[in-house]
């Protein structure tokens, strides 16, 4: 039986901050009358029979409350007293050190340790297990035999028995800002209370107990937009199969971001709008050719992508979401930047819908399917007002029981972390080398043009300006080519008039020179267009260790809890089961990375090879056309008419050997880039819609 501290016969000696007046407060906070009544009752003198105290807590994040909604503003680290923990929609009633009382989201604070005996209390060495709270409790304590013994609040980290912390955490303090804490995994493991998920107005599904099986799926209600009709079942329930992989509820589909256009608003000024088209393919037999896909097109701007990313991070805290592309102000309407931003947004939303869980999230279907601006403005506040899922996310993860081995889980995360770091390092090197390959193609373009000019200069006897060496004597340059015997009247490269052999040779070599100009143009275009797209795509597979850092951190912290709760002296089967749920989630994310890595690098390699094949086929086509000029009957036909000057002869005096700088991909979010602070400010703020709470989890994923 868990040891507990005795309740004092009289009110304990506590500060006014921890004293609690008797109240009949309406926990629903349904009306302002209930709030007023509570304040009036709170001003009355406390009853002598009321010996209850508030639970001490500490704010995890900054929160700017709105006075009109009776919300309390706090800063990270503020000490709080929780009056009522479980109110509607994930809120709690709390009081700060100044005595001000208000509402605060449950996930924005954590309880500090339960009350400990006063320093002079004699604590025995009997080891009895205490009930878990939202933080780790002490390993050894016993109930006080003195009802008059005062109790004092213990702050987080001030342990009476330091050996407990060292044994559980390896001598390290638990980072309250780690992904294990901020994602709600810690609260789920310790308390397991998140199964009673609160349903907000924006949701169309019902509350589900964590023990419900997949067979109990109910059809979801049809939502107001067309895209939401593609899904069946509860969107907040996620299933992991025996192979530690997410079970897909929806078939894959494609999303294209295209046709950007500039718009102007009297309120926000100029901005760019992108068409976002979702393509749904009907499932047919392998022998049947696929038909035309169903298309749904909406228009979205960058700030709406920020809203989507923020809402996803709040509702899916256990998922490794791709980072949102950078925000940029300088040159944001230039054609090159708009095209780069379009590609980045397409890769971002494409990776979101490829995730087997994120693709059927309500905010994703709303983002891709809401075609009315009026409907968007009406419904988006409901999605943004939904509290962070926190532990409720894990409460709705279903998996086969006892499908994890501790040693396998430890080995998996060790190998996964090493592998993702190696992949990230290798991709960074590949990106650098690929940039040099593109530069080499530009140099090859210049070399092909120079070869073309040199060949044309040879057969026309016109000097090539700015060439490294032409072999032409400078004092001979003033001679007229025809008068000097360098060229005859037909334009042939010969001193004899009417020489048909030289005429055929000259015209064939001129076509070769023109073909080399085309080859040079192909090299330049290939480096600037096709290879740029491949270079941009490499960003999508870069920095996997940073993207999955939260998954690895949560996995390791959960393993630590799992070891402790499975020890014989402290066995807790319920906590162990909840640890298995979190571990199944992280293992499923590792499997998602494994699947997507194979798809990504297969697609990248095939696209690169296809691009090279197409490029060299075009080069070969032009070279073969020039080669045919030397074969009969084409070669004989060249003598039928005089040679016409080439369009490139005029460029011999000023050859096109220079080229504009090669456009480089926009930096990745995790690259070192000067624009980084701007994007962080935008993504963390999300305008004035969400306030400071808008992107809390976005900092960690």
XYZ file of C-alpha atoms in Angstrom:
701
model
C 0.000 0.000 0.000
C 1.384 3.404 -0.982
C 2.603 5.538 1.903
C 1.030 8.968 2.141
C 1.534 11.945 4.386
C -1.153 12.350 7.094
C -3.571 15.219 6.894
C -3.201 17.705 9.682
C -6.141 18.141 12.037
C -5.877 21.863 11.481
C -4.986 23.934 8.507
C -1.338 23.377 7.681
C 1.141 26.164 8.046
C 1.386 27.425 4.479
C 1.780 30.705 2.728
C -1.151 32.709 1.485
C -0.136 31.571 -1.965
C -0.959 27.968 -1.051
C -4.082 28.603 1.007
C -7.377 27.607 -0.577
C -10.697 29.269 0.327
C -13.839 27.200 0.309
C -15.590 27.458 -2.999
C -18.474 26.064 -4.993
C -16.869 27.139 -8.257
C -18.532 25.951 -11.452
C -15.816 23.815 -12.994
C -17.267 24.293 -16.440
C -16.704 28.076 -16.401
C -19.766 28.295 -18.552
C -20.777 31.850 -17.801
C -19.368 35.038 -16.442
C -21.817 34.644 -13.529
C -20.032 31.514 -12.390
C -16.754 33.384 -12.542
C -18.142 36.303 -10.544
C -19.650 34.001 -7.945
C -16.321 32.276 -7.515
C -14.494 35.539 -6.995
C -17.076 36.635 -4.463
C -16.806 33.375 -2.571
C -13.035 33.577 -2.769
C -13.067 36.905 -0.967
C -14.866 35.402 2.023
C -12.793 34.329 5.039
C -11.669 30.714 4.818
C -13.445 28.133 6.871
C -11.631 26.598 9.819
C -12.628 23.159 8.573
C -10.964 23.664 5.192
C -7.568 22.068 5.446
C -7.083 21.536 1.684
C -4.139 23.115 -0.137
C -3.534 23.923 -3.794
C -1.180 21.731 -5.793
C 2.049 23.585 -6.589
C 3.071 23.771 -10.226
C 5.496 25.566 -12.478
C 4.891 27.120 -15.906
C 6.704 25.364 -18.760
C 6.181 28.041 -21.422
C 5.249 31.676 -21.769
C 1.512 32.184 -22.176
C -0.165 35.496 -22.927
C -3.726 35.163 -21.705
C -6.662 37.115 -23.022
C -8.479 39.028 -20.328
C -11.820 38.759 -22.069
C -11.604 34.963 -21.770
C -10.411 35.042 -18.142
C -7.018 33.638 -19.134
C -3.925 34.098 -16.978
C -0.657 35.378 -18.420
C 2.450 33.556 -17.161
C 6.134 33.342 -17.978
C 8.108 30.123 -18.206
C 9.320 29.168 -14.730
C 6.605 31.031 -12.785
C 5.380 29.243 -9.671
C 1.680 28.517 -9.739
C -1.005 26.984 -7.579
C -3.517 24.768 -9.373
C -7.039 25.343 -8.070
C -8.842 22.981 -10.441
C -6.842 20.840 -12.811
C -9.400 19.318 -15.169
C -11.743 21.790 -16.803
C -13.333 21.676 -20.212
C -11.227 21.728 -23.387
C -7.942 21.005 -21.609
C -7.894 24.107 -19.378
C -7.059 24.449 -15.696
C -7.834 27.104 -13.108
C -4.585 28.347 -11.575
C -3.338 31.149 -9.365
C 0.006 32.900 -9.625
C 2.252 34.175 -6.841
C 0.499 37.550 -6.785
C -2.837 35.898 -6.100
C -4.297 36.536 -9.552
C -6.450 33.660 -10.728
C -7.244 32.619 -14.287
C -7.331 29.897 -16.907
C -4.202 28.198 -18.263
C -3.874 25.285 -20.729
C -3.089 22.044 -18.947
C -0.048 21.360 -21.132
C 1.569 24.710 -20.301
C 2.523 23.785 -16.732
C 3.779 20.811 -14.790
C 3.227 19.881 -11.192
C 6.218 20.164 -8.923
C 6.934 17.344 -6.496
C 4.421 16.448 -3.828
C 4.886 17.839 -0.345
C 7.840 16.439 1.571
C 8.367 16.322 5.308
C 10.053 19.263 6.968
C 13.862 19.019 7.105
C 13.852 17.950 10.747
C 11.469 15.036 10.114
C 12.984 11.620 10.869
C 12.587 9.580 7.710
C 12.976 5.819 8.075
C 14.720 3.532 5.605
C 11.620 1.482 4.792
C 11.074 1.402 1.030
C 7.471 1.758 -0.004
C 6.247 2.691 -3.432
C 4.251 5.890 -3.760
C 1.623 6.772 -6.313
C 2.962 8.435 -9.423
C 2.385 12.112 -10.044
C 3.176 14.180 -13.093
C 6.818 14.138 -12.065
C 9.010 11.458 -10.538
C 8.264 10.744 -6.874
C 10.770 9.826 -4.179
C 11.986 6.294 -3.890
C 11.911 6.024 -0.093
C 9.561 7.613 2.434
C 7.107 6.653 5.142
C 3.962 8.138 6.567
C 4.497 10.563 9.400
C 3.107 9.470 12.739
C 2.735 13.055 13.919
C -0.408 14.687 12.551
C 0.837 18.067 13.718
C 4.055 17.816 11.721
C 4.136 20.692 9.207
C 4.773 20.066 5.540
C 6.665 22.242 3.104
C 6.431 22.383 -0.676
C 9.301 20.793 -2.562
C 10.508 22.437 -5.766
C 11.275 20.412 -8.876
C 14.710 18.874 -8.615
C 15.135 19.257 -4.805
C 15.191 15.568 -3.906
C 15.565 14.311 -0.340
C 17.158 11.171 -1.747
C 19.589 12.115 -4.553
C 20.391 8.463 -5.148
C 16.903 8.006 -6.598
C 17.521 10.586 -9.289
C 20.919 9.106 -10.081
C 19.552 5.585 -10.324
C 16.635 6.597 -12.528
C 18.224 9.240 -14.724
C 21.856 8.207 -14.557
C 22.796 11.221 -12.468
C 21.267 13.690 -14.943
C 18.363 16.035 -14.351
C 15.387 15.483 -16.637
C 15.203 18.287 -19.179
C 11.764 19.828 -18.759
C 11.976 21.126 -22.328
C 12.898 17.804 -23.927
C 10.591 16.220 -26.480
C 9.718 13.532 -23.953
C 8.135 16.223 -21.781
C 6.775 18.687 -24.312
C 5.146 16.028 -26.500
C 3.097 14.782 -23.546
C 4.819 11.386 -23.504
C 6.037 11.839 -19.918
C 2.595 12.744 -18.608
C 1.085 9.808 -20.461
C 3.665 7.384 -19.068
C 3.375 8.612 -15.490
C -0.335 9.318 -15.222
C -2.056 7.645 -18.136
C -4.971 10.025 -17.690
C -5.219 11.341 -21.220
C -7.689 8.756 -22.462
C -10.546 11.088 -21.595
C -9.756 13.266 -24.570
C -11.806 16.419 -24.765
C -13.566 16.953 -28.054
C -13.693 20.490 -29.321
C -16.132 22.085 -31.661
C -13.826 21.582 -34.619
C -13.754 17.822 -34.173
C -16.258 15.490 -35.712
C -15.332 12.391 -33.729
C -16.258 11.088 -30.314
C -14.168 10.466 -27.228
C -12.634 7.007 -27.181
C -11.183 4.965 -24.330
C -7.618 3.808 -24.824
C -8.666 0.147 -24.534
C -11.031 0.214 -27.492
C -10.033 -2.116 -30.295
C -9.826 -1.397 -33.960
C -12.992 -3.408 -34.544
C -14.928 -0.707 -32.768
C -14.315 1.888 -35.450
C -17.238 4.144 -36.185
C -17.760 5.996 -39.398
C -16.788 9.621 -39.091
C -19.368 12.275 -39.704
C -19.212 13.943 -43.063
C -17.494 17.297 -42.742
C -18.260 20.465 -44.591
C -15.495 20.210 -47.181
C -15.188 17.642 -49.938
C -11.758 16.306 -49.118
C -12.770 15.046 -45.660
C -15.128 12.529 -47.269
C -12.220 10.360 -48.349
C -11.646 9.060 -44.828
C -13.527 6.518 -42.736
C -13.271 6.096 -38.994
C -12.018 8.259 -36.213
C -9.193 10.506 -37.383
C -7.668 10.689 -33.907
C -7.122 6.941 -33.586
C -3.795 5.638 -34.851
C -2.872 1.975 -35.245
C 0.549 0.331 -35.177
C 0.813 -3.144 -36.675
C 2.967 -6.012 -35.468
C 5.904 -4.844 -37.565
C 6.052 -1.495 -35.747
C 4.675 0.418 -38.715
C 1.750 2.818 -38.890
C -1.348 1.308 -40.437
C -2.565 3.424 -43.333
C -6.200 4.507 -43.217
C -6.160 6.337 -46.533
C -4.535 5.399 -49.829
C -1.662 7.644 -50.917
C -2.418 10.678 -53.031
C -0.399 13.453 -54.643
C -0.396 17.179 -54.018
C 0.895 19.710 -56.541
C 1.727 23.337 -55.761
C 1.664 25.343 -58.953
C 0.661 28.535 -60.776
C 1.879 31.166 -58.271
C 0.418 34.633 -58.693
C 0.912 37.952 -56.959
C -2.024 39.450 -55.067
C -2.465 42.687 -53.171
C -4.498 43.277 -50.043
C -5.284 46.621 -48.456
C -4.559 45.085 -45.050
C -1.522 42.853 -45.602
C -0.045 44.379 -48.744
C 1.371 42.272 -51.567
C 1.635 38.508 -51.230
C 1.953 35.398 -53.395
C -0.850 32.867 -53.805
C -0.222 29.289 -54.919
C -2.654 26.800 -56.408
C -2.639 23.577 -54.368
C -4.097 20.631 -56.284
C -4.749 17.232 -54.694
C -4.816 14.262 -57.081
C -6.731 11.142 -56.017
C -6.320 8.011 -58.111
C -8.953 5.284 -58.046
C -7.611 1.924 -56.951
C -7.724 -0.505 -59.876
C -6.196 -3.844 -60.759
C -2.598 -3.944 -61.894
C -3.730 -5.004 -65.374
C -6.075 -2.033 -65.718
C -4.511 1.269 -66.769
C -5.146 4.042 -64.226
C -7.843 6.507 -65.125
C -7.880 10.247 -64.765
C -7.436 11.342 -61.142
C -9.982 13.314 -59.160
C -8.712 16.846 -58.651
C -9.381 19.334 -55.879
C -7.695 22.723 -56.220
C -7.524 25.417 -53.561
C -5.501 28.614 -53.272
C -3.127 29.084 -50.355
C -0.517 31.627 -49.325
C 2.607 31.011 -47.264
C 1.066 32.164 -43.980
C -1.615 29.486 -44.362
C 1.104 26.851 -44.680
C 2.485 28.199 -41.385
C -0.941 27.722 -39.791
C -1.098 24.154 -41.107
C 2.354 23.333 -39.756
C 1.604 24.834 -36.348
C -1.714 23.015 -36.004
C -0.120 19.717 -37.040
C 2.672 20.114 -34.497
C 0.090 20.699 -31.760
C -2.207 17.823 -32.696
C 0.481 15.248 -33.609
C 3.246 15.786 -31.028
C 4.662 12.286 -31.448
C 5.180 12.619 -35.204
C 8.408 13.778 -36.846
C 7.044 16.471 -39.129
C 9.114 17.929 -41.971
C 10.324 21.486 -41.341
C 8.492 24.308 -43.054
C 10.449 26.157 -45.781
C 12.105 29.425 -44.891
C 10.331 32.765 -44.843
C 12.018 35.529 -46.810
C 11.271 39.171 -47.425
C 14.132 40.304 -49.695
C 13.408 39.441 -53.318
C 10.315 37.464 -52.381
C 8.526 38.416 -55.603
C 11.403 37.616 -57.950
C 10.652 34.874 -60.446
C 13.510 32.662 -59.248
C 12.533 32.885 -55.586
C 8.829 32.306 -56.242
C 9.679 29.179 -58.226
C 12.043 27.959 -55.491
C 9.400 28.626 -52.831
C 6.801 26.799 -54.916
C 9.037 23.739 -55.118
C 9.802 23.845 -51.381
C 6.115 24.078 -50.461
C 5.258 21.229 -52.819
C 7.928 19.022 -51.264
C 6.744 19.993 -47.770
C 3.064 19.229 -48.291
C 4.007 16.136 -50.291
C 5.990 14.763 -47.361
C 3.130 15.567 -44.981
C 0.557 13.627 -47.004
C 3.024 10.759 -47.446
C 3.057 10.210 -43.689
C 0.492 7.489 -42.928
C -0.846 9.362 -39.880
C -0.510 13.016 -40.866
C -2.282 12.501 -44.184
C -5.681 11.969 -42.540
C -5.372 14.675 -39.872
C -8.418 16.926 -39.842
C -6.407 20.089 -40.345
C -4.733 18.556 -43.423
C -8.028 17.609 -45.056
C -9.367 21.039 -44.190
C -6.285 22.737 -45.636
C -6.462 20.764 -48.884
C -10.223 20.779 -49.302
C -11.643 24.107 -48.111
C -12.335 26.025 -51.319
C -14.210 28.969 -49.802
C -12.375 31.897 -48.224
C -15.411 32.600 -46.053
C -15.492 29.014 -44.833
C -11.736 29.130 -44.173
C -12.035 32.251 -42.034
C -14.947 30.727 -40.135
C -13.415 27.329 -39.383
C -9.695 27.985 -39.028
C -10.083 29.617 -35.569
C -11.692 26.382 -34.367
C -8.691 24.347 -35.491
C -6.281 26.843 -33.961
C -8.157 26.944 -30.658
C -7.839 23.202 -30.168
C -5.449 22.583 -27.252
C -2.216 20.680 -27.861
C -2.925 16.967 -27.946
C -0.148 16.165 -25.485
C -0.705 12.802 -23.766
C -4.060 12.285 -25.501
C -2.143 11.547 -28.698
C -0.586 8.477 -27.108
C -3.906 7.526 -25.514
C -5.275 6.970 -29.004
C -2.399 4.851 -30.297
C -3.347 1.172 -30.562
C -0.847 -1.644 -31.004
C -0.485 -5.383 -30.352
C 0.302 -6.167 -26.739
C 3.784 -7.304 -25.722
C 5.265 -6.738 -29.178
C 8.458 -5.054 -27.938
C 11.691 -6.424 -26.570
C 13.713 -4.062 -24.385
C 17.074 -5.047 -25.858
C 15.731 -4.801 -29.399
C 14.311 -1.344 -28.694
C 17.635 -0.154 -27.259
C 19.590 -1.560 -30.193
C 17.113 -0.092 -32.693
C 17.391 3.479 -31.435
C 21.189 3.260 -31.215
C 21.472 2.078 -34.798
C 18.793 4.485 -35.998
C 20.524 7.502 -34.474
C 23.892 6.488 -35.930
C 22.341 5.852 -39.321
C 20.457 9.160 -39.528
C 23.585 11.087 -38.585
C 25.561 9.274 -41.266
C 22.814 9.896 -43.820
C 22.713 13.580 -42.940
C 26.482 13.927 -43.224
C 26.538 12.023 -46.500
C 23.712 14.066 -48.007
C 25.469 17.306 -47.063
C 28.542 16.103 -48.918
C 26.395 15.038 -51.855
C 24.746 18.459 -51.996
C 28.146 20.152 -52.106
C 29.477 17.825 -54.808
C 26.317 18.178 -56.856
C 26.756 21.947 -56.772
C 30.253 21.504 -58.175
C 28.894 19.197 -60.875
C 26.463 21.911 -61.931
C 29.292 24.439 -62.025
C 31.291 22.017 -64.168
C 28.390 21.798 -66.599
C 28.421 25.589 -66.917
C 32.151 25.471 -67.652
C 31.522 22.712 -70.178
C 28.945 24.949 -71.820
C 31.556 27.685 -72.180
C 34.070 25.189 -73.575
C 31.618 23.930 -76.191
C 30.863 27.490 -77.289
C 34.554 28.352 -77.467
C 35.166 25.274 -79.596
C 32.315 26.337 -81.864
C 33.662 29.878 -82.234
C 37.161 28.587 -82.936
C 35.911 26.257 -85.641
C 33.849 29.031 -87.232
C 36.807 31.412 -87.042
C 38.936 28.830 -88.832
C 36.667 28.363 -91.860
C 35.747 32.064 -92.202
C 39.228 33.456 -91.478
C 37.660 35.947 -89.072
C 39.619 36.466 -85.861
C 38.084 35.385 -82.566
C 38.322 38.208 -80.056
C 39.199 37.358 -76.434
C 40.222 33.824 -77.375
C 43.242 32.379 -75.490
C 45.073 31.744 -78.790
C 43.802 31.718 -82.349
C 46.977 31.099 -84.315
C 46.257 34.194 -86.401
C 49.068 36.645 -86.940
C 47.946 40.061 -85.761
C 49.381 42.001 -88.737
C 47.426 39.777 -91.152
C 44.058 40.630 -89.605
C 43.563 43.706 -91.793
C 43.513 41.680 -95.017
C 40.240 41.102 -96.846
C 39.515 37.365 -96.701
C 38.483 37.064 -100.349
C 41.234 39.301 -101.728
C 43.882 37.502 -99.692
C 42.827 34.074 -100.967
C 41.404 32.948 -97.622
C 37.914 32.451 -99.053
C 36.465 32.278 -102.579
C 33.378 33.989 -103.963
C 31.043 31.154 -102.871
C 32.166 31.573 -99.261
C 34.139 28.352 -99.371
C 37.296 27.933 -97.344
C 39.544 27.853 -100.424
C 41.717 30.127 -102.592
C 40.309 28.572 -105.785
C 37.117 29.850 -107.302
C 34.362 27.324 -107.993
C 35.853 24.603 -105.777
C 32.869 22.382 -104.931
C 34.825 20.089 -102.613
C 35.875 22.958 -100.351
C 32.365 24.396 -100.506
C 30.889 21.125 -99.236
C 33.521 20.852 -96.510
C 33.060 24.458 -95.401
C 29.270 24.192 -95.149
C 29.457 20.865 -93.269
C 31.979 22.270 -90.792
C 29.761 25.327 -90.320
C 26.843 23.054 -89.388
C 29.135 21.299 -86.924
C 29.999 24.661 -85.382
C 26.310 25.513 -85.034
C 25.600 22.092 -83.497
C 28.298 22.718 -80.890
C 26.591 26.003 -80.010
C 23.374 24.061 -79.428
C 25.252 21.548 -77.288
C 26.656 24.402 -75.211
C 23.139 25.757 -74.721
C 21.973 22.307 -73.611
C 24.748 22.098 -71.003
C 23.810 25.517 -69.656
C 20.074 24.810 -69.559
C 20.580 21.386 -67.981
C 22.625 22.836 -65.124
C 20.218 25.714 -64.514
C 16.932 23.866 -64.802
C 16.935 20.066 -64.541
C 19.924 19.755 -62.235
C 18.664 22.646 -60.109
C 15.458 20.687 -59.472
C 17.510 17.661 -58.399
C 19.718 19.873 -56.240
C 16.599 21.307 -54.587
C 15.185 17.818 -54.029
C 18.281 16.824 -52.064
C 17.114 19.198 -49.328
C 14.133 16.929 -48.677
C 16.427 14.097 -47.549
C 18.937 16.231 -45.635
C 19.255 16.646 -41.854
C 17.281 13.523 -40.852
C 18.987 13.442 -37.454
C 17.664 16.933 -36.661
C 14.155 16.082 -37.843
C 14.033 12.842 -35.837
C 15.893 14.187 -32.812
C 12.638 14.415 -30.869
C 11.734 10.822 -31.711
C 15.130 9.571 -30.532
C 14.977 11.648 -27.342
C 11.471 10.432 -26.513
C 12.467 6.834 -27.222
C 15.506 6.955 -24.928
C 13.628 8.660 -22.076
C 10.801 6.143 -22.336
C 13.290 3.277 -22.204
C 14.645 4.723 -18.961
C 11.137 4.778 -17.469
C 10.459 1.309 -18.811
C 13.511 -0.155 -17.084
C 12.495 1.358 -13.746
C 8.858 0.311 -13.839
C 9.725 -3.277 -14.799
C 12.104 -3.840 -11.889
C 10.739 -6.406 -9.497
C 10.911 -4.131 -6.467
C 9.068 -1.325 -8.269
C 7.040 -3.234 -10.869
C 4.189 -1.254 -12.392
C 2.499 -3.118 -15.228
C 0.222 -0.224 -16.156
C 3.125 2.181 -16.557
C 5.063 -0.441 -18.482
C 2.123 -0.820 -20.865
C 2.016 2.936 -21.401
C 5.767 2.926 -22.045
C 5.190 0.278 -24.692
C 2.650 2.556 -26.362
C 5.188 5.375 -26.615
C 7.886 2.976 -27.814
C 5.547 1.604 -30.474
C 4.980 5.175 -31.626
C 8.685 5.970 -31.881
C 9.434 2.633 -33.541
C 6.678 3.333 -36.071
C 8.294 6.691 -36.822
C 11.626 4.950 -37.383
C 9.912 2.568 -39.784
C 8.320 5.535 -41.557
C 11.781 7.028 -42.055
C 13.023 3.687 -43.371
C 10.188 3.470 -45.893
C 10.449 7.079 -47.004
C 14.244 6.896 -47.271
C 13.963 4.042 -49.755
C 11.296 5.875 -51.726
C 13.156 9.199 -51.653
C 16.564 7.984 -52.753
C 15.073 5.671 -55.345
C 13.118 8.583 -56.806
C 16.106 10.931 -56.614
C 18.456 8.511 -58.331
C 15.969 7.614 -61.057
C 15.145 11.274 -61.677
C 18.838 12.100 -61.968
C 19.453 9.236 -64.379
C 16.373 10.120 -66.416
C 17.563 13.705 -66.611
C 21.051 12.691 -67.709
C 19.675 10.273 -70.303
C 17.333 12.909 -71.686
C 20.147 15.477 -71.741
C 22.650 13.248 -73.518
C 19.995 12.066 -75.959
C 19.427 15.684 -76.945
C 23.195 16.174 -77.293
C 23.461 13.018 -79.395
C 20.551 14.116 -81.570
C 22.345 17.344 -82.487
C 25.721 15.674 -82.955
C 24.206 12.980 -85.174
C 22.461 15.638 -87.262
C 25.812 17.386 -87.782
C 27.492 14.079 -88.582
C 24.947 13.236 -91.286
C 26.013 16.323 -93.214
C 29.219 14.449 -94.130
C 27.309 11.471 -95.529
C 25.792 11.124 -98.961
C 23.495 12.357 -100.366
C 23.446 15.287 -97.890
C 27.134 16.013 -98.378
C 26.824 16.227 -102.179
C 23.793 18.522 -101.898
C 25.856 21.088 -99.988
C 27.627 22.073 -103.241
C 24.388 23.148 -104.912
C 24.433 26.714 -103.508
C 26.883 29.223 -102.012
C 27.526 29.230 -98.275
C 25.363 31.597 -96.230
C 26.966 33.360 -93.238
C 26.299 31.745 -89.891
C 24.308 33.609 -87.258
C 27.248 33.106 -84.897
C 29.794 34.891 -87.111
C 28.747 38.252 -85.714
C 29.588 36.981 -82.226
C 33.221 36.290 -83.098
C 34.092 39.867 -82.178
C 32.301 39.518 -78.844
C 31.823 35.799 -78.062
C 29.247 34.646 -75.468
C 31.748 33.118 -73.100
C 30.398 34.758 -69.971
C 27.270 33.576 -68.163
C 25.129 34.808 -65.278
C 25.783 33.297 -61.844
C 24.401 29.815 -61.331
C 21.254 29.886 -59.211
C 21.662 27.885 -56.001
C 18.901 26.187 -53.992
C 17.354 28.106 -51.113
C 18.920 26.997 -47.816
C 17.347 24.244 -45.772
C 15.831 25.261 -42.434
C 18.667 23.501 -40.615
C 21.366 24.959 -42.858
C 23.356 27.947 -41.664
C 21.637 30.837 -43.442
C 21.375 34.576 -42.779
C 17.610 34.501 -43.325
C 17.105 32.028 -40.479
C 16.014 34.552 -37.790
C 13.273 35.934 -40.033
C 11.728 32.542 -40.629
C 11.900 31.625 -36.967
C 10.073 34.793 -36.001
C 7.338 34.107 -38.526
C 6.837 30.454 -37.642
C 6.901 31.026 -33.897
C 4.566 33.983 -34.028
C 2.020 32.830 -36.600
C 0.930 36.403 -36.917
C -1.460 37.696 -34.308
C -3.804 34.724 -34.599
C -2.279 32.375 -32.050
C -0.090 34.537 -29.860
C 2.846 32.944 -28.003
C 1.145 29.556 -27.780
C 0.943 29.158 -31.524
C 4.151 27.262 -32.183
C 5.294 25.846 -28.863
C 5.809 22.320 -30.147
C 7.231 23.623 -33.392
C 10.414 24.514 -31.504
C 11.065 20.916 -30.620
C 10.164 19.031 -33.786
